[in-house]
Short mmCIF file of C-alpha atoms in Angstrom, two decimals:
data_model
loop_
_atom_site.label_atom_id
_atom_site.label_comp_id
_atom_site.label_asym_id
_atom_site.label_seq_id
_atom_site.Cartn_x
_atom_site.Cartn_y
_atom_site.Cartn_z
CA MET A 94 0.00 0.00 0.00
CA GLU A 95 2.77 2.38 1.08
CA LEU A 96 4.84 1.41 -1.97
CA LYS A 97 1.90 2.16 -4.27
CA SER A 98 1.39 5.63 -2.82
CA SER A 99 5.13 6.30 -3.04
CA ILE A 100 5.06 5.37 -6.77
CA GLN A 101 2.01 7.59 -7.26
CA ALA A 102 3.80 10.46 -5.54
CA SER A 103 6.92 10.15 -7.69
CA THR A 104 4.75 9.85 -10.81
CA TYR A 105 2.99 13.06 -9.82
CA ILE A 106 6.31 14.81 -9.16
CA ILE A 107 7.73 13.78 -12.55
CA GLN A 108 4.58 14.89 -14.38
CA ALA A 109 4.42 18.21 -12.53
CA GLN A 110 8.12 18.81 -13.24
CA GLU A 111 7.67 18.08 -16.95
CA GLU A 112 4.69 20.44 -17.18
CA GLU A 113 6.68 23.20 -15.51
CA ILE A 114 9.70 22.59 -17.76
CA LYS A 115 7.46 22.78 -20.82
CA ARG A 116 5.85 26.00 -19.57
CA ILE A 117 9.25 27.66 -19.00
CA SER A 118 10.50 26.44 -22.39
CA ASN A 119 7.43 27.89 -24.16
CA GLU A 120 7.76 31.13 -22.26
CA LEU A 121 11.40 31.43 -23.33
CA HIS A 122 10.61 30.63 -26.94
CA GLU A 123 7.37 32.46 -27.47
CA GLY A 124 7.66 35.24 -24.90
CA ILE A 125 11.19 36.37 -24.15
CA SER A 126 12.63 35.44 -27.57
CA GLN A 127 9.96 37.43 -29.41
CA HIS A 128 10.59 40.52 -27.25
CA LEU A 129 14.31 40.24 -27.91
CA TYR A 130 13.65 40.00 -31.66
CA SER A 131 11.64 43.24 -31.45
CA VAL A 132 14.52 44.98 -29.67
CA ASN A 133 16.89 43.65 -32.32
CA THR A 134 14.74 45.08 -35.11
CA GLY A 135 14.77 48.43 -33.28
CA LEU A 136 18.56 48.33 -33.05
CA GLU A 137 18.85 47.62 -36.77
CA PHE A 138 16.65 50.63 -37.45
CA LEU A 139 18.80 52.79 -35.13
CA HIS A 140 21.97 51.53 -36.81
CA SER A 141 20.76 52.57 -40.26
CA ALA A 142 19.58 55.97 -38.99
CA LEU A 143 22.74 56.91 -37.07
CA GLU A 144 25.49 58.92 -38.73
CA ASN A 145 28.05 59.15 -35.94
CA PRO A 146 30.50 56.26 -36.68
CA ASP A 147 31.27 55.62 -32.98
CA LEU A 148 27.60 55.32 -32.10
CA LYS A 149 26.99 53.21 -35.21
CA SER A 150 29.72 50.78 -34.18
CA TYR A 151 28.41 50.71 -30.59
CA VAL A 152 24.89 49.86 -31.79
CA LYS A 153 26.34 47.17 -34.07
CA GLU A 154 28.14 45.59 -31.11
CA LEU A 155 24.93 45.75 -29.04
CA ALA A 156 23.03 44.04 -31.86
CA ALA A 157 25.67 41.30 -32.04
CA GLN A 158 25.40 40.72 -28.29
CA LEU A 159 21.64 40.65 -28.53
CA ASN A 160 21.81 38.10 -31.35
CA ARG A 161 23.99 35.88 -29.17
CA THR A 162 21.45 36.22 -26.36
CA ILE A 163 18.58 35.30 -28.71
CA GLN A 164 20.51 32.22 -29.79
CA GLU A 165 21.23 31.28 -26.16
CA VAL A 166 17.57 31.63 -25.21
CA ARG A 167 16.49 29.53 -28.20
CA LEU A 168 18.99 26.77 -27.34
CA LEU A 169 18.04 26.84 -23.68
CA SER A 170 14.38 26.50 -24.64
CA VAL A 171 15.14 23.46 -26.86
CA GLU A 172 17.36 21.94 -24.18
CA LEU A 173 14.54 22.19 -21.66
CA TYR A 174 11.83 20.80 -23.87
CA PRO A 175 12.20 19.47 -27.44
CA SER A 176 9.26 21.18 -29.17
CA SER A 177 9.98 19.10 -32.33
CA LEU A 178 8.63 16.11 -30.40
CA SER A 179 5.04 17.23 -30.95
CA THR A 180 5.60 18.67 -34.43
CA LEU A 181 8.02 16.22 -36.10
CA GLY A 182 7.77 13.13 -33.90
CA LEU A 183 10.05 11.06 -31.69
CA VAL A 184 12.67 9.96 -34.22
CA ALA A 185 13.19 13.46 -35.66
CA ALA A 186 13.39 14.97 -32.18
CA MET A 187 15.94 12.33 -31.19
CA LYS A 188 18.04 12.95 -34.32
CA SER A 189 18.06 16.64 -33.53
CA TYR A 190 19.07 15.92 -29.93
CA LEU A 191 21.86 13.58 -31.09
CA LYS A 192 23.45 16.36 -33.15
CA GLN A 193 23.57 18.54 -30.07
CA PHE A 194 24.77 15.57 -27.97
CA THR A 195 27.72 14.86 -30.29
CA SER A 196 28.75 18.50 -30.47
CA THR A 197 28.60 18.73 -26.68
CA PHE A 198 30.31 15.50 -25.61
CA GLY A 199 32.14 14.41 -28.76
CA VAL A 200 30.49 10.97 -28.64
CA ILE A 201 29.10 9.83 -32.00
CA ILE A 202 25.76 8.01 -31.86
CA HIS A 203 24.73 5.88 -34.83
CA ILE A 204 20.96 5.96 -35.15
CA ASP A 205 18.97 3.34 -36.97
CA THR A 206 15.22 2.91 -37.47
CA ILE A 207 13.52 -0.35 -38.38
CA GLY A 208 9.83 -0.22 -39.34
CA HIS A 209 7.56 2.80 -39.67
CA GLU A 210 7.17 5.34 -36.93
CA GLN A 211 3.75 5.10 -35.27
CA PHE A 212 1.68 7.62 -33.39
CA LEU A 213 2.46 7.89 -29.68
CA SER A 214 0.82 10.26 -27.23
CA GLU A 215 2.91 13.30 -26.31
CA SER A 216 3.42 12.06 -22.74
CA ASN A 217 4.62 8.65 -23.97
CA GLN A 218 6.94 10.24 -26.54
CA LEU A 219 8.38 12.40 -23.79
CA ALA A 220 8.88 9.42 -21.46
CA VAL A 221 10.84 7.57 -24.16
CA PHE A 222 12.78 10.71 -25.11
CA ARG A 223 13.80 11.39 -21.49
CA ALA A 224 14.79 7.75 -20.92
CA CYS A 225 16.98 7.85 -24.06
CA GLN A 226 18.48 11.16 -22.94
CA GLU A 227 19.38 9.66 -19.55
CA ALA A 228 20.96 6.59 -21.17
CA LEU A 229 23.00 8.75 -23.56
CA ILE A 230 24.19 11.10 -20.83
CA ASN A 231 25.31 8.07 -18.83
CA ILE A 232 27.38 7.02 -21.87
CA ALA A 233 29.01 10.47 -22.00
CA LYS A 234 29.69 10.47 -18.27
CA TYR A 235 30.76 6.92 -17.52
CA ALA A 236 31.19 4.65 -20.55
CA ASP A 237 34.56 6.01 -21.75
CA THR A 238 33.75 5.34 -25.37
CA SER A 239 33.65 7.50 -28.51
CA GLU A 240 30.75 5.78 -30.27
CA ALA A 241 27.45 4.13 -29.43
CA SER A 242 24.30 3.09 -31.24
CA LEU A 243 20.62 3.79 -30.84
CA ARG A 244 18.07 1.63 -32.65
CA PHE A 245 14.32 2.21 -32.93
CA ILE A 246 12.36 -0.93 -33.80
CA TRP A 247 8.72 -0.23 -34.64
CA LYS A 248 6.59 -3.37 -34.56
CA ASP A 249 2.83 -3.74 -34.88
CA ASN A 250 1.94 -2.86 -31.31
CA ILE A 251 5.22 -2.20 -29.62
CA LEU A 252 8.18 0.14 -29.90
CA LYS A 253 11.54 -1.25 -28.87
CA ILE A 254 14.64 0.87 -28.43
CA GLU A 255 18.16 -0.43 -27.94
CA ILE A 256 20.95 1.85 -26.80
CA GLU A 257 24.25 0.06 -26.88
CA ASP A 258 27.85 1.01 -26.22
CA ASP A 259 31.09 -0.93 -26.10
CA GLY A 260 32.50 1.16 -23.27
CA LYS A 261 33.86 0.06 -19.94
CA GLY A 262 30.55 -1.21 -18.56
CA PHE A 263 29.81 -1.68 -14.87
CA HIS A 264 28.75 -4.16 -12.26
CA LEU A 265 24.98 -3.87 -12.50
CA LYS A 266 24.08 -5.12 -9.01
CA GLU A 267 26.50 -2.71 -7.35
CA ILE A 268 25.15 0.26 -9.28
CA LEU A 269 21.50 -0.65 -8.73
CA GLY A 270 22.23 -1.07 -5.03
CA ASN A 271 23.85 2.36 -4.81
CA THR A 272 21.27 4.85 -3.61
CA ARG A 273 23.24 7.72 -5.19
CA CYS A 274 22.64 6.34 -8.71
CA LYS A 275 19.14 7.59 -9.29
CA GLY A 276 19.36 7.99 -13.07
CA ILE A 277 18.65 4.34 -13.81
CA ALA A 278 15.76 4.26 -11.32
CA ALA A 279 14.31 7.40 -12.96
CA MET A 280 14.53 5.77 -16.41
CA LYS A 281 12.69 2.69 -15.17
CA GLN A 282 10.10 4.84 -13.43
CA ARG A 283 9.44 6.99 -16.50
CA MET A 284 9.00 3.94 -18.72
CA ALA A 285 6.75 2.23 -16.17
CA MET A 286 4.60 5.38 -15.96
CA ALA A 287 4.12 5.22 -19.73
CA GLY A 288 3.17 1.53 -19.51
CA GLY A 289 6.52 0.36 -20.84
CA ASP A 290 9.66 -1.26 -19.53
CA CYS A 291 13.38 -0.57 -19.20
CA GLN A 292 16.00 -3.32 -18.94
CA ILE A 293 19.72 -2.80 -18.53
CA SER A 294 22.51 -5.27 -19.07
CA SER A 295 26.16 -4.49 -18.50
CA GLU A 296 29.40 -6.23 -17.77
CA GLU A 297 32.69 -4.68 -16.77
CA GLY A 298 34.86 -4.19 -19.85
CA LYS A 299 32.11 -5.33 -22.19
CA GLY A 300 29.83 -2.32 -22.55
CA THR A 301 26.24 -1.62 -21.67
CA LYS A 302 22.89 -2.19 -23.35
CA VAL A 303 19.71 -0.36 -22.41
CA SER A 304 16.51 -1.89 -23.82
CA LEU A 305 13.32 0.13 -23.68
CA SER A 306 9.93 -1.14 -24.77
CA LEU A 307 6.62 0.61 -25.02
CA PRO A 308 3.40 -1.05 -26.17
CA PHE A 309 0.95 1.17 -28.10
CA GLN A 310 -2.37 0.87 -29.87
CA ARG A 311 -2.58 1.54 -33.61
CA MET B 16 59.91 29.44 -27.77
CA ALA B 17 61.38 32.02 -30.14
CA TYR B 18 58.76 33.41 -32.40
CA ASN B 19 59.15 35.04 -35.74
CA LYS B 20 56.08 37.01 -36.78
CA GLU B 21 56.47 36.09 -40.42
CA MET B 22 56.30 32.41 -39.49
CA ALA B 23 52.74 32.76 -38.29
CA ASP B 24 51.61 34.35 -41.53
CA VAL B 25 52.44 31.23 -43.46
CA GLU B 26 50.83 27.83 -43.26
CA ASN B 27 52.54 26.53 -40.17
CA LEU B 28 50.24 28.05 -37.60
CA ASP B 29 49.06 24.57 -36.64
CA THR B 30 52.66 23.50 -36.15
CA LEU B 31 53.33 26.52 -33.95
CA PHE B 32 50.37 25.83 -31.67
CA LEU B 33 51.13 22.14 -31.44
CA ALA B 34 54.82 22.78 -30.79
CA GLU B 35 53.89 25.16 -27.99
CA CYS B 36 51.53 22.55 -26.51
CA LYS B 37 54.17 19.81 -26.72
CA ASN B 38 56.80 22.07 -25.21
CA LEU B 39 54.53 22.85 -22.26
CA HIS B 40 53.60 19.17 -21.98
CA LYS B 41 57.27 18.33 -21.53
CA ARG B 42 57.89 21.16 -19.06
CA ILE B 43 55.06 20.35 -16.66
CA SER B 44 54.42 16.67 -17.46
CA CYS B 45 50.66 16.88 -17.22
CA ASP B 46 48.34 14.35 -18.91
CA PHE B 47 46.48 16.61 -21.31
CA ILE B 48 46.90 20.01 -22.90
CA GLY B 49 44.26 21.64 -25.04
CA VAL B 50 43.84 24.97 -26.79
CA ALA B 51 40.24 26.08 -27.19
CA LEU B 52 39.54 28.91 -29.62
CA GLN B 53 36.48 30.78 -30.75
CA LYS B 54 35.46 29.99 -34.31
CA PHE B 55 35.97 32.61 -37.01
CA HIS B 56 33.14 35.20 -36.89
CA HIS B 57 31.25 33.00 -34.45
CA PRO B 58 31.11 32.90 -30.65
CA ASP B 59 31.20 29.07 -30.45
CA VAL B 60 34.37 27.51 -29.08
CA ASN B 61 36.15 24.33 -30.20
CA TRP B 62 39.43 22.55 -29.43
CA PRO B 63 41.64 22.76 -32.53
CA TYR B 64 44.92 21.87 -30.81
CA VAL B 65 45.43 19.18 -28.19
CA CYS B 66 48.24 17.04 -26.85
CA GLY B 67 48.08 13.92 -24.65
CA ASN B 68 44.53 13.10 -25.74
CA THR B 69 43.26 9.53 -25.26
CA ASN B 70 40.56 9.71 -27.93
CA GLU B 71 39.25 11.90 -30.76
CA LYS B 72 36.18 13.27 -28.97
CA TYR B 73 37.71 16.75 -28.76
CA LYS B 74 37.36 17.05 -32.55
CA HIS B 75 33.57 17.01 -32.27
CA VAL B 76 33.18 19.09 -29.14
CA THR B 77 31.89 22.61 -29.71
CA VAL B 78 30.84 24.62 -26.70
CA ARG B 79 28.87 27.81 -26.69
CA TYR B 80 30.39 31.07 -25.53
CA GLY B 81 30.08 31.08 -21.73
CA LYS B 82 29.59 27.29 -21.51
CA GLY B 83 32.06 24.57 -20.59
CA ILE B 84 35.38 25.28 -18.94
CA ALA B 85 36.80 27.01 -22.06
CA GLY B 86 33.63 28.98 -22.79
CA LYS B 87 33.54 30.21 -19.19
CA VAL B 88 37.22 31.22 -19.21
CA ILE B 89 36.73 33.13 -22.49
CA ALA B 90 33.50 34.79 -21.32
CA THR B 91 34.88 35.89 -17.94
CA GLY B 92 38.51 36.50 -18.97
CA SER B 93 39.56 34.78 -15.73
CA ASP B 94 41.58 31.66 -14.95
CA MET B 95 39.70 28.57 -13.77
CA LEU B 96 40.97 25.84 -11.49
CA ILE B 97 39.23 22.51 -10.95
CA SER B 98 40.84 20.43 -8.21
CA HIS B 99 38.81 17.24 -7.96
CA PHE B 100 36.26 16.86 -10.76
CA PRO B 101 33.32 16.31 -10.47
CA GLU B 102 33.31 17.33 -6.80
CA ASN B 103 32.85 20.96 -5.77
CA ILE B 104 32.09 22.24 -9.26
CA LEU B 105 29.63 24.93 -10.24
CA GLY B 106 26.70 23.33 -12.08
CA LYS B 107 26.59 19.75 -13.36
CA SER B 108 29.44 17.51 -14.54
CA THR B 109 27.87 17.59 -18.02
CA ASP B 110 28.66 21.32 -18.12
CA TYR B 111 32.36 20.33 -18.44
CA PRO B 112 32.51 18.18 -21.61
CA ILE B 113 36.29 18.22 -22.09
CA MET B 114 36.77 16.98 -18.50
CA LEU B 115 34.39 14.08 -19.23
CA ALA B 116 35.81 13.40 -22.70
CA GLU B 117 39.40 13.12 -21.46
CA ARG B 118 38.47 11.81 -17.98
CA LEU B 119 40.31 14.67 -16.29
CA VAL B 120 40.19 15.11 -12.53
CA SER B 121 42.32 18.25 -12.03
CA ALA B 122 42.60 21.08 -14.54
CA TYR B 123 43.68 24.65 -14.88
CA ALA B 124 42.56 26.91 -17.74
CA VAL B 125 43.80 30.37 -18.65
CA PRO B 126 42.42 32.86 -21.21
CA ILE B 127 44.36 33.60 -24.41
CA ARG B 128 43.76 37.15 -25.60
CA VAL B 129 43.87 39.03 -28.87
CA ASN B 130 44.27 42.79 -28.36
CA GLY B 131 43.23 42.32 -24.75
CA VAL B 132 40.03 40.45 -25.61
CA PRO B 133 39.83 36.76 -24.58
CA LYS B 134 39.46 34.64 -27.74
CA GLY B 135 40.73 31.31 -26.52
CA SER B 136 41.82 29.25 -23.56
CA LEU B 137 44.80 27.06 -22.73
CA LEU B 138 43.98 24.11 -20.47
CA ILE B 139 46.25 21.70 -18.68
CA GLY B 140 44.72 18.60 -17.12
CA TYR B 141 45.51 15.52 -15.05
CA ARG B 142 43.63 12.23 -14.95
CA LYS B 143 44.35 11.81 -11.25
CA GLU B 144 43.96 14.41 -8.55
CA HIS B 145 47.01 16.66 -8.80
CA PRO B 146 47.80 19.95 -7.08
CA ILE B 147 48.64 22.79 -9.45
CA ASP B 148 51.39 24.94 -8.00
CA GLY B 149 52.93 28.34 -8.64
CA ASP B 150 55.60 26.96 -10.96
CA GLN B 151 52.94 25.37 -13.20
CA PHE B 152 50.87 28.58 -13.18
CA TYR B 153 53.98 30.45 -14.31
CA LYS B 154 54.78 27.98 -17.12
CA VAL B 155 51.20 28.00 -18.38
CA LYS B 156 51.16 31.81 -18.43
CA GLU B 157 54.44 31.79 -20.34
CA ALA B 158 52.97 29.45 -22.97
CA VAL B 159 49.90 31.67 -23.19
CA GLU B 160 52.10 34.71 -23.83
CA ASN B 161 53.77 32.87 -26.71
CA MET B 162 50.44 31.80 -28.16
CA GLU B 163 49.08 35.34 -27.90
CA GLU B 164 51.80 36.40 -30.32
CA PHE B 165 50.62 34.14 -33.12
CA LEU B 166 46.91 33.94 -32.25
CA PRO B 167 46.00 37.07 -34.30
CA SER B 168 47.13 35.19 -37.43
CA TYR B 169 44.62 32.42 -36.63
CA PHE B 170 41.80 34.93 -36.84
CA LYS B 171 43.20 36.54 -39.99
CA ASN B 172 43.14 33.27 -41.96
#
C-alpha cells in the first residue's frame, strides 16, 4: 500500500516537473525570444539611422550581443523541452538531440530505425525521449567510449529501443544497489509510468545495453 | 619558444600551436593540454589543438560562448581551477565536456587574448587528482604569452 502511494507520488512529481519545464521552455521561446527579436529590429533601425560612426559601431556591437542572447535563449528552450517532439515526432526529435549531444560530448551516436514510426501520445513520446536522454548522458559520463548506437524498432503494437555502447561497462548489481545512482531508477520509473519497460545489461569491460519497450495501440 | 612574426603568416600556424603545446607538456608533465579557440566570426568555441589526448572526442566538441570550462574562461577572462572533478564544481558535470571526454580530474585553464580580448583558452589537465602549484601557473602563463603572439594570425586566416 505504502509502496503504491510512493510510486504515485513520484509519478505526480515527474509529471508536474515536466509540465513546468514545458511552460518555461514555451515562455522562453514564445515570450522572451519574441521581445528580444523586437529589440533587435529596433537596433537595426537605429543603426541605419545613425550617422556618428562611434555610435553606429556601438549599436552594431549591441546588436551582435543581442543576437547571441537570442541564440542562447532559443537553445536553452530546446534543451529544456524538445518542441519538435510534438511537431516532427520522436525519431526526428531524437536525431536533432543527437546532433547537439555529439557537439557537446564528442560521442558519435549511430541511429537506426527499423519499421515505420507510429503515433504515440505526447506524454509517452516524452517518457521515451527522457529515458533515451538519460541513457545517452550516462554514456558520456561513464562509458569512456567515442561511439554508441541507438536503434528504434517499430513493430505492430510495440516500440523497442536499444541503446548500446562498447565502453567500460559496470557491475549492475552494485550500481542498482547504490542509492546515489538515481538515473537508472528514474529511467525505469518513466518507462513504467508510460506503460513500458526498461531493462539494462552491463558487464565490466564489455559495454552496456539499455533496452526500452513501449506497447501502443494503432 | 622564439617566435618570428612572419612564421605565423604562413601555413605553419598549426605547427606553432602544437609545438607550444608539446613544449609545455614536456615542461610540466601533465596528462592533457588543449587549446580552445572561438570559431571565425562566431562565438562558439572548439578545441583545434590538443596534446596527450586519449581519444578523438575533442574534434567534435563545440561549446557555446560562456559554456564549458573554455567557454567560461573566455567569457569571464579569468583563470579557472578545478581540483577534484566532479566534486565541488559549479553546475553539473555535463557542463564540463572536455573533463568528461578526457576523464580529467584536475585542470587549470587560462584565457588567451587578442588585443586584450579573450578569444581562446589554454587548459592543462591531469587524470588523477594533482595539485597545481605556482611553478605550473607560471609555465602555463608563459605558454599563453607565446600563443598570444601568433593567435591574431589564426583569426586573420
